[in-house]
Coordinates of C-alpha atoms in Angstrom, one line a residue:
M17 CA -81.2 -46.0 -9.0
N18 CA -83.2 -47.8 -6.4
P19 CA -85.0 -45.3 -4.1
D20 CA -83.6 -47.1 -1.1
Q21 CA -80.0 -46.6 -2.3
N22 CA -77.7 -44.0 -0.8
C23 CA -76.4 -41.2 -3.1
L24 CA -74.4 -38.0 -3.1
V25 CA -75.0 -35.0 -5.3
F26 CA -72.2 -32.5 -6.1
G27 CA -72.8 -29.1 -7.7
N28 CA -73.6 -25.5 -7.2
I29 CA -76.6 -26.2 -5.0
I30 CA -79.1 -23.4 -4.4
T31 CA -81.0 -24.8 -1.4
M32 CA -83.7 -22.2 -0.8
D33 CA -83.0 -22.8 2.9
P34 CA -82.2 -19.4 4.5
E35 CA -80.1 -21.0 7.1
R36 CA -77.7 -22.4 4.4
P37 CA -78.6 -20.9 1.0
L38 CA -75.6 -22.4 -0.9
A39 CA -73.9 -25.8 -0.7
Q40 CA -71.5 -28.0 -2.6
A41 CA -73.1 -31.3 -1.8
M42 CA -76.2 -33.3 -0.6
A43 CA -76.4 -36.7 1.0
I44 CA -79.5 -38.7 0.3
S45 CA -80.8 -41.9 1.7
K46 CA -84.1 -43.7 1.1
G47 CA -85.4 -40.8 -1.1
K48 CA -84.8 -38.1 1.5
I49 CA -82.0 -35.6 2.1
I50 CA -79.9 -36.4 5.2
A51 CA -77.2 -33.8 4.9
V52 CA -76.4 -30.6 2.9
G53 CA -73.1 -28.8 3.0
S54 CA -69.5 -29.2 1.9
I55 CA -68.4 -32.3 0.0
K56 CA -66.4 -33.5 3.0
E57 CA -69.4 -33.1 5.4
C58 CA -71.7 -35.0 3.1
C59 CA -69.2 -37.8 2.3
Q60 CA -68.8 -38.4 6.0
T61 CA -72.5 -38.6 6.5
I62 CA -73.4 -41.2 3.9
K63 CA -72.6 -44.9 4.0
E64 CA -71.3 -47.1 1.2
P65 CA -72.4 -48.4 -1.3
C66 CA -73.3 -45.0 -2.6
T67 CA -74.1 -43.5 -6.0
R68 CA -72.5 -40.2 -6.9
H69 CA -74.1 -37.6 -9.1
D70 CA -71.3 -35.1 -10.0
Y71 CA -72.7 -32.1 -11.8
Q72 CA -69.3 -30.5 -12.2
G73 CA -70.3 -27.1 -10.8
K74 CA -73.6 -26.8 -12.7
T75 CA -76.5 -25.3 -10.8
V76 CA -78.8 -27.6 -8.7
L77 CA -82.2 -26.3 -7.6
P78 CA -85.1 -27.8 -5.6
G79 CA -87.7 -29.5 -7.8
L80 CA -90.0 -26.8 -9.0
I81 CA -93.7 -26.6 -8.0
D82 CA -96.5 -25.1 -10.1
S83 CA -99.2 -23.8 -7.8
H84 CA -101.9 -23.6 -10.5
N85 CA -101.6 -26.1 -13.3
H86 CA -104.3 -28.2 -14.9
M87 CA -101.9 -31.1 -15.5
Y88 CA -104.6 -33.7 -16.3
G89 CA -106.5 -31.3 -18.5
T90 CA -103.2 -30.3 -20.3
G91 CA -102.6 -34.0 -21.0
L92 CA -106.0 -34.4 -22.6
Q93 CA -105.3 -31.6 -25.1
E94 CA -102.8 -33.7 -27.0
S95 CA -105.4 -35.8 -28.8
L96 CA -107.7 -32.8 -29.6
L97 CA -107.7 -30.3 -32.4
D98 CA -104.8 -27.9 -31.9
L99 CA -105.7 -24.3 -32.8
S100 CA -102.7 -22.7 -31.1
R101 CA -100.9 -21.8 -34.4
C102 CA -104.0 -20.3 -36.0
E103 CA -103.8 -16.6 -36.9
S104 CA -107.1 -16.0 -38.5
I105 CA -110.7 -17.2 -38.7
S106 CA -109.7 -18.8 -42.1
D107 CA -106.9 -20.7 -40.3
I108 CA -109.4 -22.0 -37.7
L109 CA -111.8 -23.2 -40.4
D110 CA -109.0 -24.9 -42.3
A111 CA -107.8 -26.6 -39.1
V112 CA -111.4 -27.8 -38.4
H113 CA -111.8 -29.2 -41.9
T114 CA -108.4 -30.9 -41.9
Y115 CA -109.0 -32.5 -38.5
A116 CA -112.5 -33.6 -39.5
T117 CA -111.2 -35.2 -42.7
A118 CA -108.3 -37.0 -40.8
N119 CA -110.7 -38.2 -38.1
P120 CA -113.9 -39.5 -39.8
H121 CA -114.6 -41.8 -36.9
K122 CA -115.0 -39.0 -34.3
E123 CA -118.6 -38.1 -33.5
W124 CA -117.6 -34.6 -32.4
I125 CA -114.9 -32.2 -33.5
V126 CA -113.4 -31.0 -30.2
G127 CA -110.7 -28.4 -29.9
A128 CA -107.9 -28.1 -27.4
Q129 CA -108.0 -25.3 -24.9
G130 CA -104.7 -23.4 -25.4
W131 CA -105.5 -21.0 -28.3
Q132 CA -105.7 -17.2 -27.9
I133 CA -108.1 -14.7 -29.4
N134 CA -105.2 -12.2 -29.3
S135 CA -103.5 -14.3 -32.0
I136 CA -106.5 -14.2 -34.3
K137 CA -106.4 -11.3 -36.8
E138 CA -110.2 -10.7 -36.4
R139 CA -110.0 -10.8 -32.6
R140 CA -113.2 -12.8 -32.4
Y141 CA -114.5 -16.4 -32.3
P142 CA -115.7 -18.1 -35.5
T143 CA -119.5 -17.9 -35.8
R144 CA -121.7 -21.0 -36.0
H145 CA -122.4 -20.3 -39.7
E146 CA -118.7 -20.2 -40.5
L147 CA -118.1 -23.5 -38.7
D148 CA -121.1 -24.9 -40.5
Q149 CA -119.2 -24.4 -43.8
V150 CA -116.5 -26.9 -42.8
S151 CA -118.5 -29.2 -40.6
P152 CA -122.2 -29.2 -41.3
Y153 CA -123.0 -32.8 -40.3
R154 CA -120.8 -33.2 -37.2
P155 CA -121.1 -31.0 -34.1
V156 CA -118.1 -28.8 -33.4
F157 CA -117.0 -27.6 -29.9
L158 CA -114.0 -25.3 -29.7
P159 CA -113.4 -24.4 -26.0
R160 CA -111.0 -21.7 -25.0
I161 CA -109.2 -21.4 -21.6
Y162 CA -112.1 -23.0 -19.8
H163 CA -114.2 -19.9 -20.0
A164 CA -115.7 -19.8 -23.5
A165 CA -116.4 -21.9 -26.5
A166 CA -117.3 -21.6 -30.2
V167 CA -119.8 -24.1 -31.6
N168 CA -121.6 -24.8 -34.8
S169 CA -125.3 -25.0 -35.5
L170 CA -125.6 -28.7 -35.0
A171 CA -124.0 -28.5 -31.5
L172 CA -126.5 -25.8 -30.6
K173 CA -129.4 -27.9 -31.9
L174 CA -128.3 -31.0 -30.0
A175 CA -128.1 -29.0 -26.8
N176 CA -131.4 -27.3 -27.5
L177 CA -129.9 -23.8 -27.3
T178 CA -132.1 -21.4 -29.3
R179 CA -133.0 -17.8 -29.4
E180 CA -135.6 -18.5 -26.8
T181 CA -133.1 -20.0 -24.4
P182 CA -132.4 -17.4 -21.6
D183 CA -128.9 -16.7 -20.5
P184 CA -128.1 -19.1 -17.6
A185 CA -127.1 -17.7 -14.2
G186 CA -123.4 -17.2 -14.4
G187 CA -123.1 -17.6 -18.2
R188 CA -123.9 -15.8 -21.4
I189 CA -125.2 -16.9 -24.8
V190 CA -123.8 -14.4 -27.3
R191 CA -126.4 -13.3 -29.8
D192 CA -126.5 -11.3 -33.1
E193 CA -128.6 -8.2 -33.7
C194 CA -131.6 -10.4 -34.4
G195 CA -131.3 -12.3 -31.1
E196 CA -130.0 -15.5 -32.7
P197 CA -127.1 -17.3 -30.9
T198 CA -123.8 -16.6 -32.8
G199 CA -122.2 -19.8 -31.6
E200 CA -120.1 -18.1 -28.9
L201 CA -120.9 -19.3 -25.4
Q202 CA -119.3 -17.6 -22.3
E203 CA -118.6 -19.4 -19.0
S204 CA -119.4 -23.0 -18.1
P205 CA -123.1 -22.5 -17.3
A206 CA -123.6 -21.5 -21.0
F207 CA -121.5 -24.2 -22.7
G208 CA -122.0 -26.9 -20.0
P209 CA -125.1 -28.3 -21.8
I210 CA -122.9 -29.0 -24.8
E211 CA -120.0 -30.4 -22.8
A212 CA -122.4 -32.9 -21.3
L213 CA -123.1 -34.3 -24.8
L214 CA -119.5 -35.0 -25.7
P215 CA -118.6 -38.7 -26.0
P216 CA -116.9 -39.9 -22.9
L217 CA -113.2 -40.7 -23.1
S218 CA -112.2 -44.3 -22.6
H219 CA -110.3 -45.2 -19.5
T220 CA -107.2 -45.9 -21.6
E221 CA -107.3 -42.5 -23.1
K222 CA -107.6 -40.8 -19.7
V223 CA -104.6 -42.8 -18.3
S224 CA -102.5 -42.2 -21.4
A225 CA -103.1 -38.4 -21.1
L226 CA -102.0 -38.3 -17.4
L227 CA -99.0 -40.5 -18.0
S228 CA -97.7 -38.7 -21.1
I229 CA -98.0 -35.1 -19.7
Q230 CA -95.9 -36.1 -16.7
N231 CA -92.9 -36.7 -19.0
E232 CA -93.2 -33.2 -20.4
Y233 CA -93.4 -31.6 -16.9
L234 CA -90.4 -33.5 -15.7
R235 CA -88.5 -32.2 -18.8
L236 CA -89.4 -28.7 -17.6
G237 CA -88.3 -29.4 -14.1
I238 CA -91.8 -29.4 -12.6
C239 CA -91.7 -31.9 -9.8
G240 CA -95.1 -30.9 -8.2
V241 CA -98.3 -29.3 -9.2
I242 CA -101.6 -28.1 -7.7
D243 CA -104.2 -29.4 -10.2
P244 CA -107.4 -27.3 -9.6
G245 CA -111.0 -27.9 -10.6
L246 CA -111.2 -31.7 -10.7
T247 CA -114.4 -33.8 -10.9
S248 CA -114.9 -36.9 -8.8
D249 CA -113.9 -39.1 -11.8
D250 CA -110.7 -37.1 -12.2
L251 CA -109.9 -37.5 -8.5
A252 CA -110.5 -41.3 -8.8
L253 CA -108.1 -41.4 -11.8
Y254 CA -105.4 -39.7 -9.9
R255 CA -105.8 -42.2 -7.0
Q256 CA -105.6 -45.1 -9.4
I257 CA -102.5 -43.8 -11.2
K258 CA -100.9 -43.3 -7.8
A259 CA -101.9 -46.8 -6.6
N260 CA -100.3 -48.3 -9.7
G261 CA -97.0 -46.5 -9.0
Q262 CA -97.4 -44.3 -12.1
L263 CA -97.8 -40.8 -10.5
R264 CA -94.3 -39.3 -10.7
V265 CA -95.2 -35.6 -10.5
R266 CA -96.2 -34.9 -6.9
T267 CA -99.8 -33.6 -7.1
V268 CA -102.2 -31.7 -4.8
T269 CA -105.7 -32.1 -6.2
M270 CA -108.5 -29.5 -5.8
P271 CA -112.1 -30.7 -6.3
L272 CA -114.4 -28.4 -8.2
A273 CA -117.6 -27.3 -6.5
P274 CA -120.5 -27.9 -8.9
T275 CA -121.8 -24.4 -8.5
A276 CA -123.6 -24.3 -11.9
M277 CA -126.1 -26.9 -10.5
G278 CA -127.4 -24.5 -7.8
K279 CA -127.1 -24.0 -4.1
N280 CA -129.1 -27.1 -3.1
A281 CA -127.0 -29.4 -5.3
V282 CA -123.8 -27.8 -3.9
S283 CA -125.1 -28.4 -0.3
D284 CA -125.7 -32.1 -1.1
W285 CA -122.2 -32.3 -2.7
L286 CA -120.5 -30.8 0.4
K287 CA -122.3 -33.3 2.7
K288 CA -120.9 -36.2 0.7
L289 CA -117.2 -35.1 1.0
E290 CA -115.6 -37.7 3.2
K291 CA -112.0 -36.5 3.4
R292 CA -110.6 -33.0 3.8
T293 CA -107.6 -30.8 2.9
G294 CA -104.3 -32.4 3.7
S295 CA -105.4 -36.0 3.3
G296 CA -102.9 -38.2 1.5
D297 CA -99.1 -38.2 1.4
S298 CA -96.2 -36.5 -0.3
Q299 CA -97.1 -38.0 -3.6
L300 CA -100.8 -37.3 -3.8
K301 CA -102.6 -35.0 -1.4
L302 CA -106.0 -33.4 -1.3
G303 CA -106.0 -29.6 -1.4
G304 CA -108.7 -27.1 -1.1
I305 CA -112.1 -26.8 -2.8
K306 CA -112.0 -24.7 -6.1
V307 CA -114.7 -22.2 -6.9
F308 CA -115.1 -19.9 -10.0
L309 CA -116.3 -16.5 -8.8
D310 CA -115.9 -14.7 -12.2
G311 CA -114.6 -15.3 -15.7
G312 CA -111.7 -13.9 -17.8
A313 CA -110.7 -10.4 -18.8
S314 CA -110.1 -11.1 -22.5
L315 CA -113.6 -12.5 -22.7
G316 CA -115.3 -9.5 -21.0
T317 CA -116.5 -11.9 -18.2
A318 CA -114.0 -11.0 -15.4
L319 CA -116.1 -9.2 -12.7
L320 CA -114.9 -5.5 -12.6
R321 CA -115.8 -2.6 -10.4
E322 CA -116.6 -0.4 -13.4
P323 CA -118.1 -1.3 -16.8
Y324 CA -115.8 -2.5 -19.5
P325 CA -114.6 0.2 -21.9
G326 CA -117.2 0.9 -24.6
T327 CA -120.1 -0.5 -22.6
K328 CA -122.6 1.1 -20.3
C329 CA -123.4 -1.6 -17.9
N330 CA -121.2 -4.7 -18.6
C331 CA -119.1 -5.3 -15.5
G332 CA -118.5 -9.0 -16.3
I333 CA -120.1 -12.1 -15.0
Q334 CA -120.4 -13.4 -11.5
V335 CA -120.2 -17.2 -12.2
T336 CA -121.2 -18.4 -8.7
D337 CA -123.9 -16.5 -6.9
T338 CA -123.0 -14.9 -3.6
E339 CA -125.2 -17.2 -1.4
T340 CA -123.8 -20.4 -2.9
F341 CA -120.3 -19.0 -2.5
R342 CA -121.0 -18.1 1.1
L343 CA -122.3 -21.6 1.8
I344 CA -119.1 -23.1 0.5
A345 CA -116.8 -20.7 2.3
H346 CA -118.5 -21.3 5.7
F347 CA -118.5 -25.1 5.1
C348 CA -114.7 -24.9 4.5
G349 CA -114.1 -22.8 7.6
E350 CA -116.2 -25.1 9.8
N351 CA -114.9 -28.4 8.4
G352 CA -111.2 -27.8 8.0
W353 CA -111.1 -27.4 4.2
S354 CA -109.0 -24.9 2.3
L355 CA -110.6 -22.9 -0.4
G356 CA -109.2 -21.5 -3.6
V357 CA -111.3 -18.9 -5.5
H358 CA -110.9 -17.9 -9.1
T359 CA -111.0 -14.1 -9.0
V360 CA -109.7 -12.2 -11.9
G361 CA -111.5 -8.8 -11.6
G362 CA -111.4 -6.3 -8.7
K363 CA -115.1 -6.7 -7.8
A364 CA -114.6 -10.5 -7.6
I365 CA -111.6 -10.0 -5.3
D366 CA -113.7 -7.6 -3.1
L367 CA -116.5 -10.2 -2.8
A368 CA -114.2 -13.1 -2.0
L369 CA -112.4 -11.2 0.7
Q370 CA -115.7 -9.9 2.1
V371 CA -117.0 -13.5 2.5
F372 CA -113.6 -14.7 3.8
R373 CA -113.8 -12.1 6.5
E374 CA -117.3 -13.2 7.4
V375 CA -116.1 -16.8 7.8
D376 CA -113.1 -15.7 9.8
S377 CA -115.2 -13.9 12.3
K378 CA -116.8 -17.3 13.2
T379 CA -114.0 -19.8 12.5
P380 CA -110.4 -18.4 11.9
I381 CA -109.2 -19.3 8.4
R382 CA -105.5 -18.4 8.7
D383 CA -104.4 -22.1 9.2
L384 CA -106.7 -23.2 6.3
R385 CA -104.7 -21.2 3.8
F386 CA -107.6 -19.8 1.8
S387 CA -106.3 -18.4 -1.5
L388 CA -107.2 -16.0 -4.3
I389 CA -106.4 -17.5 -7.7
H390 CA -105.2 -15.1 -10.4
A391 CA -106.4 -11.8 -8.7
Y392 CA -104.6 -9.8 -11.3
L393 CA -107.0 -7.0 -12.5
W394 CA -106.5 -4.2 -10.0
P395 CA -106.6 -5.5 -6.5
S396 CA -106.9 -2.5 -4.2
Q397 CA -104.6 -1.6 -1.3
K398 CA -107.5 -2.5 0.9
N399 CA -107.6 -6.0 -0.7
I400 CA -103.9 -6.4 0.0
Q401 CA -104.3 -5.4 3.6
Q402 CA -107.3 -7.7 4.1
A403 CA -105.5 -10.6 2.6
C404 CA -102.5 -10.1 4.8
E405 CA -104.7 -9.8 7.9
L406 CA -106.7 -13.0 7.1
G407 CA -103.6 -15.0 6.0
V408 CA -105.1 -15.4 2.5
A409 CA -102.5 -16.3 -0.2
V410 CA -102.4 -15.5 -3.9
A411 CA -101.8 -18.1 -6.6
T412 CA -100.3 -15.9 -9.3
Q413 CA -99.4 -16.6 -12.9
A414 CA -96.9 -14.0 -14.1
A415 CA -96.9 -15.2 -17.7
M416 CA -100.6 -14.5 -17.9
Q417 CA -99.8 -10.8 -18.3
Y418 CA -97.1 -11.7 -20.8
Q419 CA -99.7 -13.7 -22.9
F420 CA -102.8 -11.5 -22.6
A421 CA -101.2 -8.0 -22.4
P422 CA -101.4 -7.3 -26.2
G423 CA -105.2 -7.8 -26.3
L424 CA -105.8 -6.2 -22.9
T425 CA -103.9 -3.1 -23.7
S426 CA -106.1 -2.6 -26.7
Q427 CA -109.2 -3.2 -24.5
F428 CA -108.2 -1.2 -21.4
G429 CA -105.2 0.9 -22.4
R430 CA -101.5 0.6 -21.6
D431 CA -101.4 2.1 -18.1
P432 CA -104.2 0.1 -16.5
I433 CA -102.6 -3.2 -17.8
A434 CA -99.2 -2.0 -16.5
R435 CA -100.8 -2.1 -13.1
A436 CA -102.2 -5.6 -13.6
T437 CA -100.6 -8.7 -11.8
P438 CA -99.1 -6.6 -9.0
I439 CA -96.9 -9.2 -7.5
R440 CA -94.5 -6.6 -6.0
S441 CA -97.5 -5.0 -4.1
W442 CA -98.8 -8.3 -2.9
I443 CA -95.4 -9.3 -1.5
D444 CA -94.7 -5.9 0.0
G445 CA -98.1 -6.0 1.7
G446 CA -97.2 -9.2 3.5
V447 CA -99.2 -11.6 1.4
L448 CA -97.8 -15.0 0.5
V449 CA -97.6 -15.4 -3.3
A450 CA -97.1 -18.7 -5.0
G451 CA -96.2 -19.0 -8.7
G452 CA -97.9 -21.1 -11.4
S453 CA -98.8 -21.2 -15.0
D454 CA -102.5 -22.0 -15.5
A455 CA -101.4 -24.5 -18.2
P456 CA -102.8 -25.3 -20.8
T457 CA -104.0 -21.7 -21.0
I458 CA -100.4 -20.5 -20.6
P459 CA -97.2 -22.5 -21.3
A460 CA -96.2 -24.5 -18.3
N461 CA -92.5 -23.5 -18.4
P462 CA -91.7 -22.1 -14.9
F463 CA -88.7 -20.1 -16.2
L464 CA -91.0 -18.1 -18.5
G465 CA -92.9 -17.1 -15.4
M466 CA -89.8 -16.2 -13.5
W467 CA -88.4 -14.2 -16.4
H468 CA -91.6 -12.2 -16.8
S469 CA -92.1 -11.5 -13.1
T470 CA -88.6 -10.0 -13.0
T471 CA -88.6 -8.1 -16.3
R472 CA -92.4 -7.4 -16.9
Y473 CA -91.4 -7.5 -20.6
V474 CA -93.9 -8.3 -23.2
D475 CA -92.4 -9.4 -26.5
A476 CA -95.4 -8.6 -28.6
L477 CA -95.4 -5.0 -27.4
Q478 CA -91.7 -4.7 -27.3
E479 CA -91.7 -3.0 -23.9
A480 CA -91.9 -3.7 -20.2
L481 CA -95.2 -3.0 -18.5
G482 CA -95.2 -1.9 -14.9
L483 CA -91.6 -2.2 -13.9
D484 CA -92.5 -1.1 -10.4
Q485 CA -94.2 -4.4 -10.0
A486 CA -91.1 -6.5 -10.9
I487 CA -89.6 -8.7 -8.3
S488 CA -86.1 -10.0 -7.6
R489 CA -84.6 -13.2 -9.0
Q490 CA -84.6 -14.7 -5.5
E491 CA -88.3 -13.8 -5.0
A492 CA -89.1 -15.3 -8.4
L493 CA -87.5 -18.6 -7.5
E494 CA -89.3 -18.6 -4.2
L495 CA -92.6 -18.4 -6.0
Y496 CA -92.0 -21.9 -7.6
T497 CA -90.3 -23.5 -4.6
T498 CA -90.9 -22.5 -0.9
K499 CA -94.0 -20.5 -1.5
A500 CA -95.7 -23.0 -3.8
A501 CA -94.8 -25.7 -1.3
W502 CA -96.6 -23.8 1.4
L503 CA -99.7 -23.4 -0.7
S504 CA -99.5 -27.1 -1.3
F505 CA -99.5 -27.9 2.4
S506 CA -96.1 -29.5 1.8
E507 CA -93.5 -27.0 3.2
H508 CA -92.3 -29.7 5.6
E509 CA -91.9 -32.2 2.7
R510 CA -90.4 -30.2 -0.2
G511 CA -89.7 -26.8 -1.8
A512 CA -86.1 -26.6 -0.5
L513 CA -83.0 -28.8 -0.3
K514 CA -82.4 -29.4 3.4
P515 CA -82.2 -32.4 5.7
G516 CA -85.6 -34.1 6.3
L517 CA -87.2 -33.1 3.0
V518 CA -87.7 -35.3 0.0
A519 CA -84.8 -35.4 -2.5
D520 CA -86.5 -33.7 -5.4
W521 CA -83.9 -31.7 -7.4
I522 CA -83.2 -30.3 -10.9
V523 CA -80.0 -29.4 -12.7
V524 CA -80.1 -26.4 -15.1
D525 CA -77.7 -25.0 -17.7
H526 CA -77.7 -21.5 -16.2
N527 CA -77.9 -20.1 -12.6
P528 CA -81.3 -18.3 -12.5
L529 CA -80.0 -15.9 -9.8
E530 CA -77.0 -14.7 -11.9
C531 CA -77.6 -15.4 -15.6
S532 CA -78.7 -12.8 -18.2
Q533 CA -82.4 -12.1 -18.7
D534 CA -82.3 -13.9 -22.0
Q535 CA -80.7 -16.9 -20.5
L536 CA -83.2 -17.0 -17.7
K537 CA -86.1 -17.1 -20.2
G538 CA -84.4 -19.9 -22.0
I539 CA -83.1 -22.1 -19.2
Q540 CA -82.9 -25.8 -20.0
V541 CA -83.3 -28.5 -17.5
L542 CA -80.6 -31.1 -17.7
D543 CA -81.6 -33.5 -15.0
T544 CA -84.7 -34.0 -12.9
A545 CA -84.9 -36.2 -9.8
I546 CA -87.9 -37.2 -7.7
G547 CA -87.2 -38.9 -4.3
G548 CA -83.6 -39.4 -5.2
M549 CA -84.4 -41.1 -8.6
I550 CA -83.4 -39.6 -11.9
V551 CA -86.6 -39.3 -13.9
H552 CA -85.4 -37.0 -16.8
R553 CA -81.9 -36.6 -18.2
T554 CA -80.5 -34.8 -21.1
M555 CA -76.9 -34.2 -20.0
P556 CA -74.2 -36.8 -20.4
P557 CA -74.3 -39.1 -17.3
T558 CA -71.8 -38.3 -14.6
T559 CA -73.2 -40.9 -12.2
Q560 CA -70.7 -43.2 -10.5
A561 CA -71.5 -46.1 -8.2

């Protein structure tokens, strides 16, 4: 269908517009919705010639938005070593050997991000000596969820990381009882020197990654994402793809502050920023600056208020020092930038909100939509109150608890993890919460996130954790529509099906507000439309001209 063509959509339309939550039809012209209501009302609004999409009573939803999704990074994973099915160290070593044999031309053996320590029988990373057994002559780099990596001896040698190398600020080189590096590196300041040695991807490989992943997202009903933590090269790639008419998933990009380079380098980087949050259009828009304040819970690097169980003084890692973080936050407040801060642990949440309050006392931040990203390990009632007062949002990933709970309950105990990811408390405290996945760390499927946020059920534990933090089906759908649109600075463009907004919709096989819990988890997307154009279809066509 031509985007300039008129069309009608018939079905059980859940609009996410409180003024008219349900409708039978939509009228669309030039990629935008011009009427929503009864079939008669919409037919009277539209002019012929007109294309009709009759979904015969199936449920139609606004196109879903993932508020924290590394879309480009997820696309890059497809060409790398996949460890997601590994269940033991032996499986990892076999996978490395098989991949190395099948790819003799590759200078480095590089793993994809989406594998989990919880799935490994030994609950640890392979050591450099174990990796040496299967790849002694080619360097190995196996990153995990952007917060840690396992490498072999050759990789350490090439990066000049030895027993004499001190832990970098914001990172940790894990060592054995003799002080030798084991091959496990925690947080980007530690594994960054190795990343810098990786052969650069060709432009063709980068474009292919971004194009192919969009097909998968459209299949899942994801019509928009916030892609956080991008380099200047990544941002340029997005601009080129958009200029070529190849960016189909609406994207809000978040540039990553290079905090590992130190305060002076960050100051220079900030001075060179030419545009600011909100620049762009409905297809590609600049979001806030992204900062890592701490690490991850399963790694022992999330910044906690108390030491990790079994340790005397390890409270995690503060990845960005306070003065550098303060510099960035004040810059954002003074220059109209939004700011999204990776905060997993309670102490990181405390620090972020403390600095946000300092900035707000000089330049109000409410309209800038500062946000806490993740914020799932025990935010306090004071944190929730502060976030509400400041207008700070939370970008949550409900399925993160689903994925990490088995390991975290072993680490912290059942009751503390039942209190993690307190979406109910955030919402009841007046804080805007937007839903996302954190793909490739967690599967991108939005309905998995909706299902877990309403059930709190963890399959691996065969029980629900923290049912008092469950939310309603309506609230779960809002996380991925109206709330995510707001965090995307796009609430006047998308997130609902009402006149004046872009015609992004999906058709699903079950009504997420009424179906069973099992059906909710397994919802399939039958049709996806962006700007009135069908971009994914699995159901028999019902379109009539």
